[in-house]
Each structure stands twice: as structure tokens, then as C-alpha cells.
Coordinates of C-alpha atoms and ligand atoms in Angstrom, one line a residue:
Chain A
X18 CA 113.7 -62.0 90.0
X19 CA 116.6 -59.7 89.0
X20 CA 116.4 -56.1 90.2
X21 CA 116.6 -53.1 87.9
X22 CA 120.1 -52.2 89.0
X23 CA 121.4 -55.7 88.4
X24 CA 120.0 -55.6 84.9
X25 CA 121.7 -52.3 84.2
X26 CA 125.1 -53.5 85.5
X27 CA 124.8 -56.6 83.3
X28 CA 123.9 -54.5 80.3
X29 CA 127.0 -52.3 81.0
X30 CA 129.1 -55.5 81.2
X31 CA 127.8 -56.8 77.9
X32 CA 128.4 -53.6 76.1
X33 CA 131.9 -53.0 77.6
X34 CA 133.6 -56.1 76.2
X35 CA 133.0 -57.3 72.6
X36 CA 130.6 -60.2 72.9
X37 CA 130.9 -62.3 69.7
X38 CA 127.2 -63.3 69.7
X39 CA 126.2 -59.7 70.1
X40 CA 128.5 -58.6 67.3
X41 CA 127.2 -61.3 65.0
X42 CA 123.6 -60.3 65.6
X43 CA 124.3 -56.6 65.1
X44 CA 126.3 -57.3 62.0
X45 CA 123.6 -59.3 60.4
X46 CA 121.0 -56.7 61.3
X47 CA 123.0 -54.0 59.6
X48 CA 123.8 -56.2 56.6
X49 CA 120.1 -57.1 56.0
X50 CA 118.6 -53.6 56.6
X51 CA 121.3 -51.7 54.7
X52 CA 121.1 -54.0 51.7
X53 CA 117.3 -53.8 51.7
X54 CA 117.3 -50.0 51.9
X55 CA 120.0 -49.6 49.2
X56 CA 118.0 -51.8 46.8
X57 CA 114.7 -50.1 47.7
X58 CA 116.3 -46.7 47.0
X59 CA 117.8 -47.8 43.7
X60 CA 114.3 -48.7 42.5
X61 CA 112.1 -46.4 44.7
X62 CA 113.8 -43.1 43.9
X63 CA 113.5 -43.2 40.1
X64 CA 110.1 -44.9 40.4
X65 CA 108.7 -42.2 42.7
X66 CA 110.2 -39.4 40.5
X67 CA 108.6 -41.0 37.4
X68 CA 105.3 -41.2 39.1
X69 CA 105.5 -37.5 39.9
X70 CA 106.5 -36.2 36.5
X71 CA 105.2 -38.6 33.9
X72 CA 101.5 -38.7 33.3
X73 CA 100.2 -42.1 32.2
X74 CA 96.8 -43.8 32.6
X75 CA 96.5 -45.3 36.0
X76 CA 98.9 -43.0 37.7
X77 CA 96.4 -42.0 40.4
X78 CA 95.8 -45.7 41.2
X79 CA 99.6 -46.4 41.4
X80 CA 100.0 -43.4 43.8
X81 CA 97.2 -44.7 45.9
X82 CA 98.7 -48.1 46.0
X83 CA 102.2 -47.1 47.1
X84 CA 100.8 -44.7 49.7
X85 CA 98.7 -47.5 51.1
X86 CA 101.5 -50.0 51.1
X87 CA 103.6 -47.5 53.0
X88 CA 101.5 -48.3 56.1
X89 CA 101.4 -52.1 55.6
X90 CA 102.0 -54.0 58.8
X91 CA 105.3 -55.9 58.6
X92 CA 103.8 -59.1 59.7
X93 CA 101.3 -59.1 56.8
X94 CA 104.1 -58.3 54.4
X95 CA 106.3 -61.1 56.0
X96 CA 103.4 -63.5 55.5
X97 CA 103.1 -62.6 51.8
X98 CA 106.8 -63.0 51.3
X99 CA 106.6 -66.3 53.2
X100 CA 103.9 -67.6 50.9
X101 CA 106.0 -66.6 47.9
X102 CA 109.1 -68.3 49.2
X103 CA 107.6 -71.4 50.9
X104 CA 108.4 -74.7 49.4
X105 CA 105.0 -74.9 47.6
X106 CA 105.1 -71.2 46.7
X107 CA 105.9 -69.8 43.2
X108 CA 109.5 -69.1 44.2
X109 CA 109.9 -72.0 46.5
X110 CA 112.4 -73.7 44.2
X111 CA 114.9 -71.0 45.1
X112 CA 115.0 -72.4 48.7
X113 CA 115.4 -68.9 50.2
X114 CA 113.1 -69.3 53.2
X115 CA 114.9 -68.9 56.5
X116 CA 117.9 -67.3 55.0
X117 CA 119.2 -63.7 55.2
X118 CA 118.3 -63.3 51.6
X119 CA 114.6 -63.9 52.4
X120 CA 114.9 -61.2 55.1
X121 CA 116.4 -58.8 52.7
X122 CA 113.5 -59.5 50.2
X123 CA 110.9 -58.9 52.9
X124 CA 112.5 -55.7 54.2
X125 CA 113.0 -54.5 50.6
X126 CA 109.3 -54.9 50.0
X127 CA 108.7 -53.0 53.3
X128 CA 111.0 -50.1 52.5
X129 CA 110.3 -49.7 48.7
X130 CA 106.8 -48.1 49.2
X131 CA 108.1 -45.7 51.8
X132 CA 111.0 -44.5 49.6
X133 CA 108.8 -44.4 46.5
X134 CA 105.9 -42.5 48.1
X135 CA 108.0 -39.9 49.9
X136 CA 110.1 -39.4 46.7
X137 CA 106.9 -39.0 44.7
X138 CA 105.5 -36.4 47.0
X139 CA 108.8 -34.4 47.2
X140 CA 109.4 -34.5 43.4
X141 CA 105.8 -33.6 42.6
X142 CA 106.1 -30.5 44.8
X143 CA 109.3 -29.3 43.1
X144 CA 108.1 -30.3 39.6
X145 CA 105.7 -27.4 39.7
X146 CA 108.7 -25.1 39.4
X147 CA 110.8 -27.4 37.2
X148 CA 108.1 -28.3 34.6
X149 CA 108.4 -25.3 32.3
X150 CA 112.2 -24.9 32.6
X151 CA 112.7 -28.6 31.9
X152 CA 110.4 -28.4 28.9
X153 CA 112.0 -25.2 27.7
X154 CA 115.4 -26.9 27.7
X155 CA 113.9 -30.0 26.0
X156 CA 115.3 -32.3 28.8
X157 CA 114.4 -35.9 28.2
X158 CA 112.4 -37.7 30.9
X159 CA 115.3 -39.8 32.2
X160 CA 117.5 -36.7 32.6
X161 CA 114.6 -34.8 34.2
X162 CA 114.3 -37.7 36.8
X163 CA 118.0 -37.5 37.5
X164 CA 117.9 -33.7 37.8
X165 CA 115.0 -33.7 40.2
X166 CA 116.5 -36.5 42.3
X167 CA 119.8 -34.7 42.6
X168 CA 118.2 -31.3 43.3
X169 CA 116.1 -32.8 46.0
X170 CA 118.9 -34.8 47.5
X171 CA 118.6 -33.5 51.0
X172 CA 114.9 -34.3 51.4
X173 CA 115.4 -37.7 49.7
X174 CA 118.2 -38.6 52.1
X175 CA 115.6 -38.2 54.8
X176 CA 113.2 -40.4 52.9
X177 CA 116.0 -43.1 52.6
X178 CA 116.6 -42.7 56.3
X179 CA 112.9 -43.2 57.1
X180 CA 113.1 -46.4 55.0
X181 CA 116.1 -47.6 56.9
X182 CA 114.6 -46.9 60.3
X183 CA 111.6 -48.9 59.3
X184 CA 113.7 -51.8 58.2
X185 CA 116.1 -51.9 61.2
X186 CA 113.4 -51.6 63.7
X187 CA 110.8 -54.0 62.4
X188 CA 110.4 -57.5 63.8
X189 CA 107.3 -59.0 62.2
X190 CA 108.6 -59.6 58.7
X191 CA 112.1 -60.9 59.5
X192 CA 110.8 -63.3 62.2
X193 CA 108.3 -64.9 59.7
X194 CA 110.7 -65.3 56.8
X195 CA 113.9 -65.6 58.7
X196 CA 112.7 -67.7 61.6
X197 CA 115.2 -66.2 64.2
X198 CA 117.7 -69.0 63.8
X199 CA 120.7 -68.7 66.0
X200 CA 123.9 -67.8 64.0
X201 CA 122.0 -67.7 60.8
X202 CA 119.0 -65.3 60.8
X203 CA 118.9 -63.8 64.2
X204 CA 118.9 -60.0 64.1
X205 CA 118.6 -57.5 66.9
X206 CA 114.8 -57.2 67.0
X207 CA 114.1 -60.9 66.8
X208 CA 116.7 -61.5 69.4
X209 CA 115.1 -58.9 71.7
X210 CA 111.8 -60.7 71.4
X211 CA 113.3 -64.0 72.1
X212 CA 115.5 -62.9 75.0
X213 CA 112.6 -61.1 76.6
X214 CA 110.4 -64.1 76.4
X215 CA 113.2 -66.2 77.9
X216 CA 113.5 -63.7 80.7
X217 CA 117.1 -62.7 79.7
X218 CA 116.4 -59.0 80.2
X219 CA 120.0 -57.8 80.3
X220 CA 120.8 -59.2 76.8
X221 CA 117.5 -57.8 75.4
X222 CA 118.1 -54.4 76.9
X223 CA 121.7 -54.4 75.7
X224 CA 120.5 -55.1 72.2
X225 CA 118.0 -52.3 72.5
X226 CA 120.7 -49.9 73.5
X227 CA 122.8 -51.0 70.5
X228 CA 119.8 -50.6 68.2
X229 CA 119.2 -47.0 69.4
X230 CA 122.9 -46.2 69.2
X231 CA 123.0 -47.3 65.6
X232 CA 120.0 -45.2 64.8
X233 CA 121.7 -42.3 66.5
X234 CA 125.0 -42.8 64.6
X235 CA 123.3 -43.1 61.3
X236 CA 121.2 -40.0 61.8
X237 CA 124.2 -38.1 62.9
X238 CA 126.2 -39.2 59.8
X239 CA 123.3 -38.2 57.6
X240 CA 122.9 -34.9 59.4
X241 CA 126.6 -34.0 59.1
X242 CA 126.7 -35.0 55.4
X243 CA 123.9 -32.6 54.6
X244 CA 126.2 -29.7 54.9
X245 CA 128.5 -31.2 52.4
X246 CA 125.7 -32.0 50.0
X247 CA 124.1 -28.6 50.1
Chain B
X10 CA 114.3 -19.5 12.4
X11 CA 112.5 -16.2 11.7
X12 CA 109.9 -15.3 10.7
X13 CA 107.5 -16.0 13.6
X14 CA 104.0 -16.1 12.2
X15 CA 101.0 -16.1 14.5
X16 CA 97.6 -16.4 13.0
X17 CA 94.3 -16.1 14.9
X18 CA 95.8 -17.5 18.1
X19 CA 93.7 -18.2 21.1
X20 CA 94.6 -19.6 24.5
X21 CA 92.0 -20.8 27.0
X22 CA 92.5 -22.0 30.5
X23 CA 89.6 -23.1 32.6
X24 CA 87.2 -21.9 29.9
X25 CA 88.6 -18.4 30.1
X26 CA 89.9 -16.9 26.9
X27 CA 93.2 -15.5 28.2
X28 CA 94.6 -14.7 24.7
X29 CA 92.4 -14.2 21.7
X30 CA 92.6 -13.1 18.0
X31 CA 96.3 -12.8 18.1
X32 CA 97.9 -12.0 14.7
X33 CA 101.5 -11.1 14.7
X34 CA 104.5 -11.5 12.5
X35 CA 108.1 -11.0 13.8
X36 CA 110.4 -11.1 10.8
X37 CA 113.3 -8.9 11.8
X38 CA 116.3 -9.6 14.0
X39 CA 116.9 -7.4 17.0
X40 CA 114.9 -6.8 20.2
X41 CA 111.1 -7.1 20.1
X42 CA 109.5 -5.9 23.3
X43 CA 106.1 -7.0 24.7
X44 CA 104.4 -4.4 26.8
X45 CA 101.1 -4.2 28.6
X46 CA 99.5 -4.0 32.0
X47 CA 99.8 -6.7 34.7
X48 CA 97.8 -9.7 33.7
X49 CA 97.5 -8.6 30.1
X50 CA 98.9 -11.9 28.9
X51 CA 102.5 -11.1 28.1
X52 CA 104.0 -14.1 29.9
X53 CA 101.4 -16.3 28.4
X54 CA 102.1 -15.1 24.9
X55 CA 105.8 -15.6 25.5
X56 CA 105.3 -19.1 26.7
X57 CA 103.1 -19.8 23.6
X58 CA 105.8 -18.5 21.3
X59 CA 108.3 -20.9 23.0
X60 CA 105.9 -23.8 22.5
X61 CA 105.2 -24.4 26.2
X62 CA 101.4 -23.9 25.8
X63 CA 99.2 -25.7 23.3
X64 CA 96.9 -23.0 21.8
X65 CA 93.2 -23.6 21.8
X66 CA 92.9 -22.2 18.3
X67 CA 95.0 -20.7 15.6
X68 CA 98.6 -21.4 14.6
X69 CA 102.0 -20.3 15.7
X70 CA 104.9 -21.1 13.4
X71 CA 108.7 -20.5 13.3
X72 CA 109.7 -20.5 9.7
X73 CA 106.9 -23.0 9.0
X74 CA 107.7 -25.2 12.1
X75 CA 105.0 -25.3 14.8
X76 CA 106.1 -23.7 18.0
X77 CA 105.2 -26.8 20.0
X78 CA 107.5 -28.9 17.9
X79 CA 110.6 -29.8 19.9
X80 CA 112.8 -29.0 16.9
X81 CA 111.9 -25.3 17.2
X82 CA 112.1 -25.2 21.0
X83 CA 115.5 -26.8 20.8
X84 CA 116.8 -23.7 19.1
X85 CA 115.4 -21.3 21.6
X86 CA 116.0 -20.5 25.2
X87 CA 113.8 -18.8 27.8
X88 CA 114.5 -16.9 31.1
X89 CA 111.3 -17.1 33.1
X90 CA 109.8 -14.3 35.2
X91 CA 110.8 -16.3 38.3
X92 CA 114.0 -18.0 37.1
X93 CA 114.6 -21.5 38.4
X94 CA 118.0 -22.0 40.0
X95 CA 119.1 -25.6 39.9
X96 CA 120.1 -26.8 43.4
X97 CA 123.8 -26.7 42.6
X98 CA 126.7 -24.2 42.3
X99 CA 126.7 -21.3 39.8
X100 CA 129.1 -23.2 37.6
X101 CA 127.0 -26.3 38.0
X102 CA 124.0 -24.5 36.6
X103 CA 125.9 -23.5 33.4
X104 CA 127.6 -26.9 33.1
X105 CA 124.2 -28.6 33.3
X106 CA 123.1 -26.8 30.1
X107 CA 126.5 -27.3 28.3
X108 CA 126.3 -31.0 29.0
X109 CA 122.6 -31.1 27.9
X110 CA 123.4 -29.4 24.6
X111 CA 126.7 -31.3 24.0
X112 CA 128.7 -28.1 24.2
X113 CA 132.4 -28.2 25.2
X114 CA 132.9 -27.7 29.0
X115 CA 135.6 -25.1 28.5
X116 CA 133.0 -22.5 27.5
X117 CA 132.0 -22.3 31.1
X118 CA 134.6 -19.6 31.9
X119 CA 133.5 -17.4 29.0
X120 CA 129.8 -17.6 30.2
X121 CA 130.8 -16.8 33.7
X122 CA 132.7 -13.8 32.4
X123 CA 129.8 -12.3 30.5
X124 CA 127.6 -12.8 33.5
X125 CA 130.3 -11.3 35.7
X126 CA 130.0 -14.2 38.1
X127 CA 133.5 -15.7 37.9
X128 CA 134.3 -15.0 41.5
X129 CA 131.1 -16.7 42.7
X130 CA 131.3 -19.7 40.4
X131 CA 131.4 -22.1 43.4
X132 CA 128.7 -20.5 45.4
X133 CA 125.3 -22.2 45.6
X134 CA 123.1 -20.7 42.9
X135 CA 120.2 -20.4 45.3
X136 CA 122.2 -18.2 47.6
X137 CA 122.8 -15.6 44.9
X138 CA 121.1 -12.2 45.1
X139 CA 118.1 -11.5 42.9
X140 CA 120.1 -9.7 40.3
X141 CA 122.9 -12.2 40.3
X142 CA 120.3 -15.0 39.8
X143 CA 118.9 -13.1 36.8
X144 CA 122.4 -12.8 35.3
X145 CA 123.0 -16.4 35.9
X146 CA 119.7 -17.3 34.3
X147 CA 120.5 -15.3 31.2
X148 CA 124.0 -16.8 31.0
X149 CA 122.5 -20.2 31.3
X150 CA 120.1 -19.5 28.5
X151 CA 122.9 -18.1 26.4
X152 CA 124.9 -21.3 27.0
X153 CA 122.3 -23.1 25.0
X154 CA 123.5 -21.0 22.1
X155 CA 119.9 -20.3 21.0
X156 CA 118.7 -18.5 17.9
X157 CA 115.9 -16.9 19.8
X158 CA 116.1 -15.8 23.4
X159 CA 112.9 -15.1 25.5
X160 CA 113.3 -12.8 28.5
X161 CA 110.3 -12.3 30.9
X162 CA 110.9 -9.1 32.9
X163 CA 114.6 -9.9 33.4
X164 CA 115.2 -6.6 35.2
X165 CA 112.2 -6.3 37.5
X166 CA 113.4 -5.4 41.0
X167 CA 116.9 -4.7 40.0
X168 CA 119.0 -1.7 40.8
X169 CA 120.2 0.5 37.9
X170 CA 123.7 -1.0 37.8
X171 CA 122.3 -4.6 37.8
X172 CA 119.9 -3.5 35.1
X173 CA 122.7 -2.1 33.0
X174 CA 124.7 -5.4 33.4
X175 CA 121.7 -7.3 32.1
X176 CA 121.2 -4.9 29.2
X177 CA 124.8 -5.4 28.3
X178 CA 124.2 -9.2 28.3
X179 CA 121.2 -8.5 25.9
X180 CA 123.5 -6.4 23.6
X181 CA 126.0 -9.3 23.7
X182 CA 123.2 -11.6 22.5
X183 CA 121.9 -9.4 19.7
X184 CA 125.6 -8.9 18.7
X185 CA 125.7 -12.7 18.0
X186 CA 122.5 -12.2 15.9
X187 CA 120.3 -13.8 18.5
X188 CA 116.7 -12.7 18.2
X189 CA 115.5 -11.3 21.6
X190 CA 111.9 -11.2 22.6
X191 CA 111.4 -9.6 25.9
X192 CA 108.7 -8.5 28.3
X193 CA 109.4 -5.3 30.4
X194 CA 107.4 -2.7 32.3
X195 CA 110.4 -0.3 32.3
X196 CA 109.6 2.2 29.6
X197 CA 113.0 3.9 29.7
X198 CA 114.6 0.5 29.2
X199 CA 112.3 -0.4 26.3
X200 CA 113.2 2.9 24.7
X201 CA 116.9 2.1 25.1
X202 CA 116.9 -1.4 23.6
X203 CA 113.7 -2.0 21.6
X204 CA 113.6 -2.3 17.8
X205 CA 109.9 -2.9 17.8
X206 CA 107.1 -3.0 20.4
X207 CA 104.1 -5.2 20.7
X208 CA 101.4 -3.9 23.0
X209 CA 99.0 -6.3 24.6
X210 CA 95.8 -5.3 26.3
X211 CA 93.4 -7.8 28.0
X212 CA 94.6 -10.8 26.0
X213 CA 94.7 -9.1 22.6
X214 CA 97.3 -7.2 20.6
X215 CA 96.4 -3.6 20.1
X216 CA 99.5 -2.7 18.1
X217 CA 102.9 -3.7 16.8
X218 CA 105.0 -0.7 15.9
X219 CA 108.6 0.3 15.3
X220 CA 110.2 1.5 18.6
X221 CA 110.7 5.0 17.1
X222 CA 107.1 5.7 16.5
X223 CA 105.7 3.7 19.5
X224 CA 107.2 5.9 22.1
X225 CA 106.3 9.2 20.4
X226 CA 103.1 8.4 18.7
X227 CA 101.5 5.1 19.7
X228 CA 98.7 4.0 17.4
X229 CA 96.3 2.5 20.0
X230 CA 94.6 4.4 22.8
X231 CA 95.6 1.7 25.3
X232 CA 99.3 2.1 24.6
X233 CA 98.9 5.9 24.7
X234 CA 97.4 5.7 28.1
X235 CA 99.9 3.2 29.3
X236 CA 102.8 5.5 28.2
X237 CA 101.1 8.6 29.6
X238 CA 100.9 7.1 33.0
X239 CA 104.7 6.5 33.0
X240 CA 105.7 9.9 31.7
X241 CA 103.6 11.7 34.3
X242 CA 105.6 12.9 37.2
X243 CA 104.3 11.4 40.4
Ligands
LIG320 N1 97.7 -21.4 34.5 C1 96.8 -20.4 34.6 N2 95.5 -20.6 35.1 C2 94.6 -19.6 35.2 N3 94.8 -18.4 34.8 C3 96.1 -18.1 34.3 C4 97.1 -19.1 34.2 N4 98.2 -18.5 33.7 C5 97.8 -17.2 33.5 N5 96.6 -16.9 33.8 C6 95.9 -15.6 33.8 O1 96.1 -15.1 32.5 C7 96.3 -13.7 32.6 C8 97.6 -13.3 31.9 O2 98.7 -13.8 32.7 P1 100.2 -13.4 32.4 O3 101.0 -14.2 33.3 O4 100.4 -13.7 30.9 O5 100.2 -11.9 32.7 P2 101.4 -10.8 32.4 O6 100.9 -10.0 31.2 O7 102.7 -11.5 32.2 O8 101.3 -10.0 33.7 P3 102.6 -9.4 34.6 O9 103.0 -8.1 34.0 O10 101.9 -9.2 35.9 O11 103.6 -10.5 34.6 C9 96.3 -13.3 34.1 O12 95.0 -12.8 34.4 C10 96.4 -14.7 34.8 O13 95.7 -14.7 36.0
LIG321 MG1 104.3 -11.8 33.4

């Protein structure tokens, strides 16, 4: 049984020198979650804005759906993506299961409803003020979407950040579709789960520290960029 | 695009008739002013003329084209009672409209000049003062190069100098033979710039008279009372 201080000193040692395994895990985590978030924003931002400003039959249902999906447990979503990608599934022929691509797909599906739902709410609120002026200027819908996204850029940056935080911190979806394979699909959260169960607390804790540091750095970057965007 | 012809117009919201039996013809260039008490329906009528509200009954046509037709709205511009500042710089607000209407970007400077906002062109539009925002809103509307300009109380809450600047923008517009239709509560201002006055009371038009006669001998009792209240020393 290691003592608490022993654990801490080992954590410090792991973090002081660049450990290749640690770097690989952190790198993959960032690659998967950033890619998933960027893709989710590319679709979720315009989708959310359209839902807010364009009336169409079934709009209420769509809103209800994405708001519900926002709270979907990652394991359930992982399971659905697993079924989709498994050998006998409809997309099994792509042979993506247990690859980083599968993890990106799962996290994309996780982040998309968050970005779309938060965007929809934000854009709907400002649409009350924009509706008449946009109609007055005869702005076509696509341009109105662009205008509202740009004018709400600060709040929407926070929405994207919420999506990214969800992606980088979840474990349920990536462990199911990625399988936590060493040097291939092991990311920070799955590694923490594994190392804790093996009893390697220093490594698990070191990963936890890195995870929190990354969250801090990204938030700080976003926070400082807000001044420039305003 | 004149004349504007309104026949038996009615507007209902939530089963309330907010405008009713509106008959009005605006055929002449210059400045037409809508006056009336708070809640009379001036902003509503202005929005109807601009085609932003679908009337419940009656018709509203600009030289034969329905007001709600995008082809008529495309040739008009409106400054709302609470003007919307796009979340970008002063210049960005004008450039937005220039780009939207395929106008050359180099007109920016000239529009900033008429609004007297050159020195603040890089400031965020939302950080402008109330009067500066009004001036920017008018400059932005003029950047559309409209044939008709709607102004909804553009000088409410402004100091005399700011009011004067906006009136000079209005003169600038009429000089380019833009038809101006404007709402104001400022009787002195209406006297200065109006060519004709439409008086609205509780959702109906009580009179439409030339400015000269309106301020001296209004036809309707409602307009008479309205003017009397303003002339009386407090
Ligand atoms: N969307 C709406 N829903 C319900 N009532 C409305 C709506 N828009 C306007 N009204 C009502 O219609 C009436 C006329 O409104 P309008 O904004 O045209 O007044 P106004 O003459 O411009 O007054 P003010 O001088 O205060 O600006 C008001 O009683 C207002 O409450
Ligand atoms: Mg009004």
C-alpha cells in the first residue's frame, strides 16, 4: 500500500520529465476531442441557428429532441455507435470499430446536441431583436444565420467550450467504441480508469492533473480571446 | 415608388383590432409625419407600410405593388424605435449593408461623414451613445440607398444638438429625393420638417393635412387637443 505522499512524489516525477506514453495518450485525447468538437460546431452552430429562426413543421419536436439528447449518458451513445460500427452493423463494412475515428464519431454525436441546443437557445433570444431589422433589410435566411452566429460569437464560444469539456472528460463512449487499446485508442480518461483498477494510482493521478491543466489552459485561451473578439 | 395607397386597412393582434379603417394616400415627395398619442398605433402603421406586418384586412400598395412584397421592401429602409446595433464596429455596421446591397465599399467614408462618426468608425457600435446610435442607424439605412425611408422617433431622448444633426441627415435624404415617413412626438420638430401630417388616434386616422394648416387649424378635435397640450406652458 503506497502512502499519499509517495503517490504525490511519483506524480511530480511523471509530470517533470516528458514521458512518451503520457504524451501519446494526451495527444490522442486532444486530437479526438478537438476534431469531434470542431466537426460538431461546423454542423451544430448553423443547425441550432436555423432551428431558432426558421419556422417549419416539426420544429418543436426537433428542439425537444436535441434538448433531450444533450443529457444522453455517454455509455448509451457509445453503445449506439458501437452497434452502428460493429461488424454486423449497417456501417460495419467501414471497419472503424476500435479506431480513433470511431471515437471521434462517438464524441461528435455527444457534442453535437450540446452545441446545437445551446446555439438554438442563444440565437432564439437575440432573434427577437433581429427579426424585424433582418426582414426590413431583406436578408436571406443563410445570411441571417451567419449574422446571428457572428453577433453571438462570445456566447457561442462558451457553447463550443461546453461541448469540448464534455468530450474530453467523458469515458463511457470512447471506452466502448475505442476499446482502450494501448498505443492505439487509449486516451486520458480511459487510461485513468484502467490505471486505477490496476492500482497504479500515480499514473492515474498524473493523467488527472494533465486533464485538468488542459481544461484550464483552453478556458484561459478562450477567456483571453474574448477581449479580441468583442 | 409613390404613391402609397392604403385602403380599409385593419391590423389585429390577439383578436384586438389595433388599426382599423385606415384609408390613406401618400403621393408627394418630402417628409410625411405620423403623430398621435402613445399606443395610438404609429409604429404599427409604419411597420405595415414597410411590409413587416400582414394586415388582417384591406390593402396597402406602393405604386401597385403590395407592401409585403419583397420587391417593395427592398427599395425601402427603416430605422426602428429601438435601433438594432449589429455586434460589430461602427464601420462594420455600414459595411454589412453595403455588402448586402452590392454597393461599393468605398462609400463607407461618405456615410460615416454624413453621420459625423468618422472618428469613431472602429468603436464597437453597441458602445456608442444613444444619439450616436441613432445617427449610425440612419446612416446604415441611407447606405441601402432606399427610395423610401421610415424613421420611428429618431430623436426621442436626444439633446438639441443631436436632434439637429439627425434633422440635417433627414434633409440630406430628402435632398436626394428620398421619401421620408417619420413618427415624432416633437411638435416643434414636426413644424420644422413636415410637409404633411397624418394624425392617428386609437388605431384610426383622424386626419391627413398639409403641415401649414395642421399646426394652425387642425381638422380633427383629437389633433387639436394633442397640439393644445404641447403649446400650453407647463
Ligand atoms: N405585438 C403586439 N402584441 C400585442 N399588442 C401590440 C403589439 N404591437 C403593438 N401592440 C399594441 O398596439 C398599440 C399600438 O402600438 P404602437 O407601437 O404602434 O404605438 P405607438 O403609436 O408607436 O406608441 P408610442 O408613441 O408609445 O411609440 C399599443 O397599444 C400596443 O400595446
Ligand atoms: Mg412607437
